[in-house]
Short mmCIF file of C-alpha atoms and ligand atoms in Angstrom, two decimals:
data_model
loop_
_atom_site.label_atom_id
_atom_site.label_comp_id
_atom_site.label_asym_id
_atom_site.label_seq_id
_atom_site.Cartn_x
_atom_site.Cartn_y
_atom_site.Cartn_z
CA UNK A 11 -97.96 -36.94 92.65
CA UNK A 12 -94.31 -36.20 93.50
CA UNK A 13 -91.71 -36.18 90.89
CA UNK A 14 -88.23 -35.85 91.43
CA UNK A 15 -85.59 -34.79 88.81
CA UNK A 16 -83.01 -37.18 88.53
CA UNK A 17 -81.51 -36.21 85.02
CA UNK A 18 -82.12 -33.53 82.29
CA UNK A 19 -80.37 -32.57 79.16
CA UNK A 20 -80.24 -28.75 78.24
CA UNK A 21 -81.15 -27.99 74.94
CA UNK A 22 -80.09 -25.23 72.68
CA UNK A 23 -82.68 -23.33 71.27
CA UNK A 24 -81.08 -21.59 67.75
CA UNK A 25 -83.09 -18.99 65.17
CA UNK A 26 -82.46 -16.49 62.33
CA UNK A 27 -82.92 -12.89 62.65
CA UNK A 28 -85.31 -13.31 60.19
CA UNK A 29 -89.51 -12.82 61.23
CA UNK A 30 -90.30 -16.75 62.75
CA UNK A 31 -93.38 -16.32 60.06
CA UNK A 32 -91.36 -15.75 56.71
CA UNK A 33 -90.92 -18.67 54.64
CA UNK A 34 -88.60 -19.49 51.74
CA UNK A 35 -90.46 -18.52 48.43
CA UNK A 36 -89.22 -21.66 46.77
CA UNK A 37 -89.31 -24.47 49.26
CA UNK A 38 -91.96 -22.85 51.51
CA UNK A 39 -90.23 -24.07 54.80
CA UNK A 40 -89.91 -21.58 57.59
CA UNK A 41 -86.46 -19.68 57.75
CA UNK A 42 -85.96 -21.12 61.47
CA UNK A 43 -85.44 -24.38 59.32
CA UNK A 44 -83.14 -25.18 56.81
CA UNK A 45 -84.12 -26.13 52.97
CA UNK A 46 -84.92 -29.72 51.90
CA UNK A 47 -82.02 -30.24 51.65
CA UNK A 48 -80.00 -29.49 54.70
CA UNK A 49 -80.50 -31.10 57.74
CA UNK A 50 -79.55 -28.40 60.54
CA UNK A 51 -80.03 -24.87 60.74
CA UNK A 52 -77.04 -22.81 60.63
CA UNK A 53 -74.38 -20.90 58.20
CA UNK A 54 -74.26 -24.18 55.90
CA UNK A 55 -78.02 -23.15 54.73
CA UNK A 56 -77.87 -19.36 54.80
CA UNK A 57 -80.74 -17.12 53.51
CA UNK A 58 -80.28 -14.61 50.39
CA UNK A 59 -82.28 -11.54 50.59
CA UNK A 60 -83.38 -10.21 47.31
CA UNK A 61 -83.05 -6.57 46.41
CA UNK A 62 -86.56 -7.17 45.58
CA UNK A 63 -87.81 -8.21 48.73
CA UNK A 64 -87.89 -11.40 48.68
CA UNK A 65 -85.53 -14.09 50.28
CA UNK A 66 -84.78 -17.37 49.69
CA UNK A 67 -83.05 -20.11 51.30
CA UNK A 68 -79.36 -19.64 49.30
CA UNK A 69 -79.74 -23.41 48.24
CA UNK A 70 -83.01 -22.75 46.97
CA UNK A 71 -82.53 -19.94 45.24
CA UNK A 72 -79.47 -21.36 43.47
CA UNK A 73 -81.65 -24.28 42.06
CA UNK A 74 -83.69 -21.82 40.60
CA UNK A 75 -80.75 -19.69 39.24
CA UNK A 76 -78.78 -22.57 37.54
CA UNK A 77 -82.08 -23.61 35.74
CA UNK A 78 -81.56 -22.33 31.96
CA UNK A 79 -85.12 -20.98 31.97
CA UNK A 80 -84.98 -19.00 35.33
CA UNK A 81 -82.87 -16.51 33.33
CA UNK A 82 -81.40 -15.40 36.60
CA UNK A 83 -84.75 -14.18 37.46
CA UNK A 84 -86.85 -14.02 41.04
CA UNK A 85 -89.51 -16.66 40.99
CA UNK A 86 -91.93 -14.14 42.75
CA UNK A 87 -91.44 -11.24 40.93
CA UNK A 88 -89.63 -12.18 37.96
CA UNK A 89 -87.35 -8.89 38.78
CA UNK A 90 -83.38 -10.11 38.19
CA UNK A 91 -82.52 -11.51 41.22
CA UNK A 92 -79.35 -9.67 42.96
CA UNK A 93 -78.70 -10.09 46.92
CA UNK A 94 -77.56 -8.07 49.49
CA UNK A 95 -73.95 -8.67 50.15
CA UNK A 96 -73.31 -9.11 54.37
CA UNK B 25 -72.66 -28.53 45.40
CA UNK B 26 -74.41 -31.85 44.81
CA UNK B 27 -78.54 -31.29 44.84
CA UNK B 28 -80.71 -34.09 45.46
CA UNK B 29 -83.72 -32.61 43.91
CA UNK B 30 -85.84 -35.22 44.62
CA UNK B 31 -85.49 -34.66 48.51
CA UNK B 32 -87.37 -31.20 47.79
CA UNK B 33 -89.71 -32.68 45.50
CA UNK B 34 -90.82 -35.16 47.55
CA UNK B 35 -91.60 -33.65 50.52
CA UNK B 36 -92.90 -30.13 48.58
CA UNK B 37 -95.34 -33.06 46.82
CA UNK B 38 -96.37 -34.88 50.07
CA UNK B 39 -97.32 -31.39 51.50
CA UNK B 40 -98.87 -30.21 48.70
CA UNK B 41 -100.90 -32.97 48.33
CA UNK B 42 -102.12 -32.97 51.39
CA UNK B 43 -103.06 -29.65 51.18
CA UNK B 44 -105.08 -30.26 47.79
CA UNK B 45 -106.85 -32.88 48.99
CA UNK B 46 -108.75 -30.51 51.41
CA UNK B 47 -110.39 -29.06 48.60
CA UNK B 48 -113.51 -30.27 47.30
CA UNK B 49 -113.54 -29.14 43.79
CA UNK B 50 -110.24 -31.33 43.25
CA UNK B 51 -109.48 -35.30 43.85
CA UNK B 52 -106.30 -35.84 44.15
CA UNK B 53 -104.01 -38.97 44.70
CA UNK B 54 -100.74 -40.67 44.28
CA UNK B 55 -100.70 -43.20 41.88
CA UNK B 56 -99.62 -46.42 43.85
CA UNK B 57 -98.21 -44.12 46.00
CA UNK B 58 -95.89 -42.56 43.55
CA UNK B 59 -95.86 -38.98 44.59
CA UNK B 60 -94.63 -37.66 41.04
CA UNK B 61 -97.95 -38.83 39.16
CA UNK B 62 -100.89 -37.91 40.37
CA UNK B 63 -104.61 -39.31 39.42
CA UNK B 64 -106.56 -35.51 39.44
CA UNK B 65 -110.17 -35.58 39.21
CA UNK B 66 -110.82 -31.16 38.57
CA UNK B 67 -114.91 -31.13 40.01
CA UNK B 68 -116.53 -28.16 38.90
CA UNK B 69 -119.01 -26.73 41.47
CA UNK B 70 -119.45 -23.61 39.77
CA UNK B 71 -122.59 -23.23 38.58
CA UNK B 72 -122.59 -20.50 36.22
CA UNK B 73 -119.87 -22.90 34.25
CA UNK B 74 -120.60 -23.92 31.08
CA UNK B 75 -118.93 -26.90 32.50
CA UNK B 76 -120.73 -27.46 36.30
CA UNK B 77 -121.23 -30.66 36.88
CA UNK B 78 -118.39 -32.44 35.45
CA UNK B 79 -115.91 -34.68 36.77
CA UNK B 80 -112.52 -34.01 34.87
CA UNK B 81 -110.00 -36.84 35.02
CA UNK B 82 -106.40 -35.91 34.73
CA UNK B 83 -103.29 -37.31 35.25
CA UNK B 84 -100.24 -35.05 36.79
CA UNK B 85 -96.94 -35.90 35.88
CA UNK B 86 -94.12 -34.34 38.02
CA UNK B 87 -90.45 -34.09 37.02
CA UNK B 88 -87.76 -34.84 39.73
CA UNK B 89 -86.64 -31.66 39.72
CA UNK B 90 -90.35 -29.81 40.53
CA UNK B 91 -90.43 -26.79 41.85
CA UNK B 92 -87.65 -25.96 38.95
CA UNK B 93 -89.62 -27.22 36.48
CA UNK B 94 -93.39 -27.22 36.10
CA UNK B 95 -95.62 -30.44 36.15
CA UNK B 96 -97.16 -31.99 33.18
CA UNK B 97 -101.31 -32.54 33.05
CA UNK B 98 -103.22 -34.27 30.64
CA UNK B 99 -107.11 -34.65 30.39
CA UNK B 100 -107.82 -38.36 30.35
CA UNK B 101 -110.76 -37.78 28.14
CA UNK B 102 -110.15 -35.19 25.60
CA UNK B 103 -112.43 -31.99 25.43
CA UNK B 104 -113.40 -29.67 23.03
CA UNK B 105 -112.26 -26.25 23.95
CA UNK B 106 -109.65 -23.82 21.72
CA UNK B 107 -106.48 -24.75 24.36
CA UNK B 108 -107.26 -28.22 24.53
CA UNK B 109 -105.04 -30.52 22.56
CA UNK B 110 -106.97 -33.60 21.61
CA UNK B 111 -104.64 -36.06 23.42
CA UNK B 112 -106.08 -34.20 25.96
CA UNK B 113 -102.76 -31.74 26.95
CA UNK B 114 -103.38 -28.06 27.34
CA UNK B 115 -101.78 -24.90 26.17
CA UNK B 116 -101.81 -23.11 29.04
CA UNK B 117 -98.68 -20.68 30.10
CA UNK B 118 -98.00 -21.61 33.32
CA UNK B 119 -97.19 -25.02 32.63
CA UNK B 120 -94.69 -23.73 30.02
CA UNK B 121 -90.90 -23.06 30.86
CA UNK B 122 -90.53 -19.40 30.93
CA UNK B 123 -87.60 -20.05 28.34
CA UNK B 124 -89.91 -21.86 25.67
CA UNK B 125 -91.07 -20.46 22.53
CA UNK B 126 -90.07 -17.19 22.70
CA UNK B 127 -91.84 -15.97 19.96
CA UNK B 128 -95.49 -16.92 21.42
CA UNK B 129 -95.71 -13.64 22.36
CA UNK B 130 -96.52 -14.99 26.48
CA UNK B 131 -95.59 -12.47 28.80
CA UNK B 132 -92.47 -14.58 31.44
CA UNK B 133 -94.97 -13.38 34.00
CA UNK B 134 -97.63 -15.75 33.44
CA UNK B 135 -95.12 -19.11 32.92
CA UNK B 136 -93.73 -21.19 35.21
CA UNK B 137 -91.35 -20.27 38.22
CA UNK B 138 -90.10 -22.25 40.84
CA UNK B 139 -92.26 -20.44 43.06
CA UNK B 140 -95.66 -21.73 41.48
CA UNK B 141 -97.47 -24.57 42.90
CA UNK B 142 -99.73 -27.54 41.74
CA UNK B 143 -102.26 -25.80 43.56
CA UNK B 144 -102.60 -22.53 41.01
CA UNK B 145 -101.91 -24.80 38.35
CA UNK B 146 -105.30 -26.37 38.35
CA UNK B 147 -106.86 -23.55 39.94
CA UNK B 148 -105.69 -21.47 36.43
CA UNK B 149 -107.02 -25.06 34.28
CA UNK B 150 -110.53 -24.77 36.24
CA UNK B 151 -110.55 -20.84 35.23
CA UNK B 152 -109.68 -21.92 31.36
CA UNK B 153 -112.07 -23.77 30.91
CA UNK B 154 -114.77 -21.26 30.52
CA UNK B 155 -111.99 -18.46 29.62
CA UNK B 156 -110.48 -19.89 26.35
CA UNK B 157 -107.93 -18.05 24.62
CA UNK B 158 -109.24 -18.65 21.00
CA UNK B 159 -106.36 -16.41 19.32
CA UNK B 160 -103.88 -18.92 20.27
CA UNK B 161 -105.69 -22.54 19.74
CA UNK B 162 -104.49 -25.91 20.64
CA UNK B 163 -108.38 -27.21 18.96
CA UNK B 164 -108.84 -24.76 15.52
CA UNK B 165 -112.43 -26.21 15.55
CA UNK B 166 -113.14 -25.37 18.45
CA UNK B 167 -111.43 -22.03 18.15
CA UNK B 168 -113.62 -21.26 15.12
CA UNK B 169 -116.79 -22.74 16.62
CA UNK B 170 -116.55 -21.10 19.26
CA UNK B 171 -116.52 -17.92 17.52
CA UNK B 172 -119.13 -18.72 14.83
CA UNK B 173 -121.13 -20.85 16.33
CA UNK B 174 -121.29 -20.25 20.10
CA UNK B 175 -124.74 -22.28 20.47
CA UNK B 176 -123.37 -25.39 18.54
CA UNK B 177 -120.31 -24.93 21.08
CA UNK B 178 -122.06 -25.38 24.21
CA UNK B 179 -123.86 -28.21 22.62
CA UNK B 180 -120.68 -30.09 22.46
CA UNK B 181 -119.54 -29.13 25.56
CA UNK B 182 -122.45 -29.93 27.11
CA UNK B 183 -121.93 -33.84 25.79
CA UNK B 184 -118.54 -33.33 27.08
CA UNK B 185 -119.24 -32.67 30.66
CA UNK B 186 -122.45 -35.81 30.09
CA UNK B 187 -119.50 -37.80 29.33
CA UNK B 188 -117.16 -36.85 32.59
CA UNK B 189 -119.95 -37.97 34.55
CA UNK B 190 -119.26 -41.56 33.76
CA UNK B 191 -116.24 -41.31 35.79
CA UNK B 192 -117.22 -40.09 38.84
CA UNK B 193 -116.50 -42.74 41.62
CA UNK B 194 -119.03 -44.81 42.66
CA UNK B 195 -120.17 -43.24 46.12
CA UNK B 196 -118.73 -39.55 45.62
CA UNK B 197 -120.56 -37.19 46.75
CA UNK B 198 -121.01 -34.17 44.29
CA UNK B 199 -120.44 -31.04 46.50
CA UNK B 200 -123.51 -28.94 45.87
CA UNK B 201 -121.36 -25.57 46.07
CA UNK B 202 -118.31 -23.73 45.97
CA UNK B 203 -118.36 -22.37 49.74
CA UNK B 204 -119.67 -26.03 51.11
CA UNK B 205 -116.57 -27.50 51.97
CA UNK B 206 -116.13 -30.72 53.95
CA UNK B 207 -114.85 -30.49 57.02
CA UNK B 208 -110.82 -30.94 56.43
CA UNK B 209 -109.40 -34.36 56.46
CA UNK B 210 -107.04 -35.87 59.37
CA UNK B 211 -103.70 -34.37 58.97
CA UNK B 212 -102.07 -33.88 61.87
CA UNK B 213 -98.22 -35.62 61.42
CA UNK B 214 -96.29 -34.21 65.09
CA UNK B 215 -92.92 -35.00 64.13
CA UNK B 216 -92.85 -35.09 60.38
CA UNK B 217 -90.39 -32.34 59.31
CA UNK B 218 -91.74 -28.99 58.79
CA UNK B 219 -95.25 -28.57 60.00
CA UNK B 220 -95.00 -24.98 60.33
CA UNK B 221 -93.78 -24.54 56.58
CA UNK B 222 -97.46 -25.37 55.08
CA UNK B 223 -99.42 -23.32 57.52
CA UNK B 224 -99.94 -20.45 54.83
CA UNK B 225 -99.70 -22.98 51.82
CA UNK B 226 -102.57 -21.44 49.37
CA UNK B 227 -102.95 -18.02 51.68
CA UNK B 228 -100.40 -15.82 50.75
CA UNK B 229 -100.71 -13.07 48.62
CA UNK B 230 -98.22 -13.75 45.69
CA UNK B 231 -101.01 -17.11 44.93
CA UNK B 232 -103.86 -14.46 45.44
CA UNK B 233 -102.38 -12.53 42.20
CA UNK B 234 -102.59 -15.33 40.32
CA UNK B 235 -106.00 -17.06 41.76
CA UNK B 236 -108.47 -16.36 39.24
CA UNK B 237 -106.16 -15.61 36.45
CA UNK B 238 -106.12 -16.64 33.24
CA UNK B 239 -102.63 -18.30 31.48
CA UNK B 240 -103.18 -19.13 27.94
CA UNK B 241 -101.40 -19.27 25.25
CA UNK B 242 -99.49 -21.69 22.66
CA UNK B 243 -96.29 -21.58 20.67
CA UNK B 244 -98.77 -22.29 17.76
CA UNK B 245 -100.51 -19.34 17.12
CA UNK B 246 -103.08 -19.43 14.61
CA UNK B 247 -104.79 -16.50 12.70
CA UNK B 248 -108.24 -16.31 11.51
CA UNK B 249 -108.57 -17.16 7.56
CA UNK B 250 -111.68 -14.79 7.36
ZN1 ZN C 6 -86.10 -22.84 50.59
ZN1 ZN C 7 -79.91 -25.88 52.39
ZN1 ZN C 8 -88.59 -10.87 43.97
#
């Protein structure tokens, strides 16, 4: 079988620095994807990375935080949640 | 920023499901397809349970907001056991707000966070069963009998688990043991959105910690009169 290529569209192929295996604590969607509730990867859905260790889409996290009953807490480790200013 | 919660729920639920329904000592469905309330059947294929044998129906209630807040379960048939309410609810910490009742004396560890899942939930319900917390009862008889009268106690829940059996769907197959699992159902969905998010759903460590564990405890603590 011959094929010949008449048309193709290139597609951009985007990621996070972040280990392709890590998922969000919260929403358990990879961190090549964006939360829930985002629809494209990118700045508009960036990634928080606890002091603790553990990292959380920022949309996710926040959730969390503005719950009363989070008290401001990590859900993993129930350490106080502070990030790592970039 | 405006949150609609119920995008996360709903497709955290639809995985989750999914991934429950793999296991044999659960049955789990949507009711009418209504993924926050689920019909729960807990099966326990233990055998060294007081409880093996039975067929525990439940009902899961889960708010819009879930993973924030934790789900609500309810026995449909009431049992006798020190955290078991008799309408059937439990007093269990991790379906508690880790702001509730702060005087209970429950360690914010054990309660609910948003990174908890339906899954440990009734894996830490299965493990209270035969693990009551009798210093903080839900059930005072049973708290006391339990203590006093351990024989008389298994009696009743003996009757109990006769009971369960009534419900068990006609044609279900009782899985003879924990490690005999049927082979997993179809599940395969190519383009639904995040395939690669539930490959490690009920694998990871931070759910190993709490596999197994006990969370018990009420805001209504109760001390022995004796
Ligand atoms: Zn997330
Ligand atoms: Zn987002
Ligand atoms: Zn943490």
């Amino acid at each position: 079988m011959k094929v010949t290529i008449k048309t193709y569209n290139a597609v951009a192929y985007w990621r996070w620095d972040a280990p392709s295996d890590d998922v969000c604590g919260i929403c358990r969607v990879q961190f090549d994807g964006t939360c829930p509730n985002c629809r494209f990867p990118g700045d508009d859905c960036p990634i928080l990375n606890g002091k603790c260790g553990h990292s959380f889409h920022l949309h996710c996290v926040n959730d969390w935080i503005q719950t009363e009953s989070s008290r401001g807490l990590c859900p993993m480790c129930r350490q106080k949640f502070e990030f790592e200013a970039e | 920023m405006s949150v609609d919660e119920r995008k996360i729920a709903e497709r955290m639920l639809m995985l989750e499901l999914k991934e429950i329904q793999k296991e044999n000592w659960v049955n789990a469905e949507a009711q009418n397809g209504n993924l926050f309330l689920w019909d729960v059947a807990l099966v326990v294929l233990n055998p060294t349970s007081l409880y093996h044998g039975a067929y525990l129906k439940a009902e899961l209630k889960i708010p819009k907001d879930y993973p924030m807040s934790p789900p609500e379960f309810r026995f449909l048939r009431p049992l006798f056991h020190p955290n078991i309410y008799k309408d059937g609810k439990l007093c269990i910490s991790i379906l508690h707000q880790p702001g509730e009742d702060e005087m209970s004396g429950e360690l914010a560890s054990e309660r609910w966070s948003a990174a908890q899942r339906i899954f440990t939930v009734l894996i830490s319900i299965l493990s209270l069963l035969d693990d009551a917390e009798v210093s903080s009862a839900a059930n005072v008889d049973a708290s006391v009998m339990l203590r006093k009268d351990p024989e008389g106690y298994k009696r009743i829940v003996k009757e109990n688990v006769e009971t369960s059996k009534r419900d068990i769907p006609a044609g279900f197959q009782m899985p003879t043991s924990m490690d005999n699992k049927p082979p997993p159902k179809e599940e395969e969905d190519d383009d639904f959105w995040c395939d690669s998010g539930d490959s490690d759903f009920g694998a990871d460590s931070d759910e190993d910690m709490i596999f197994g564990r006990v969370f018990s405890a009420c805001g209504s603590r109760w001390q022995a009169a004796d």
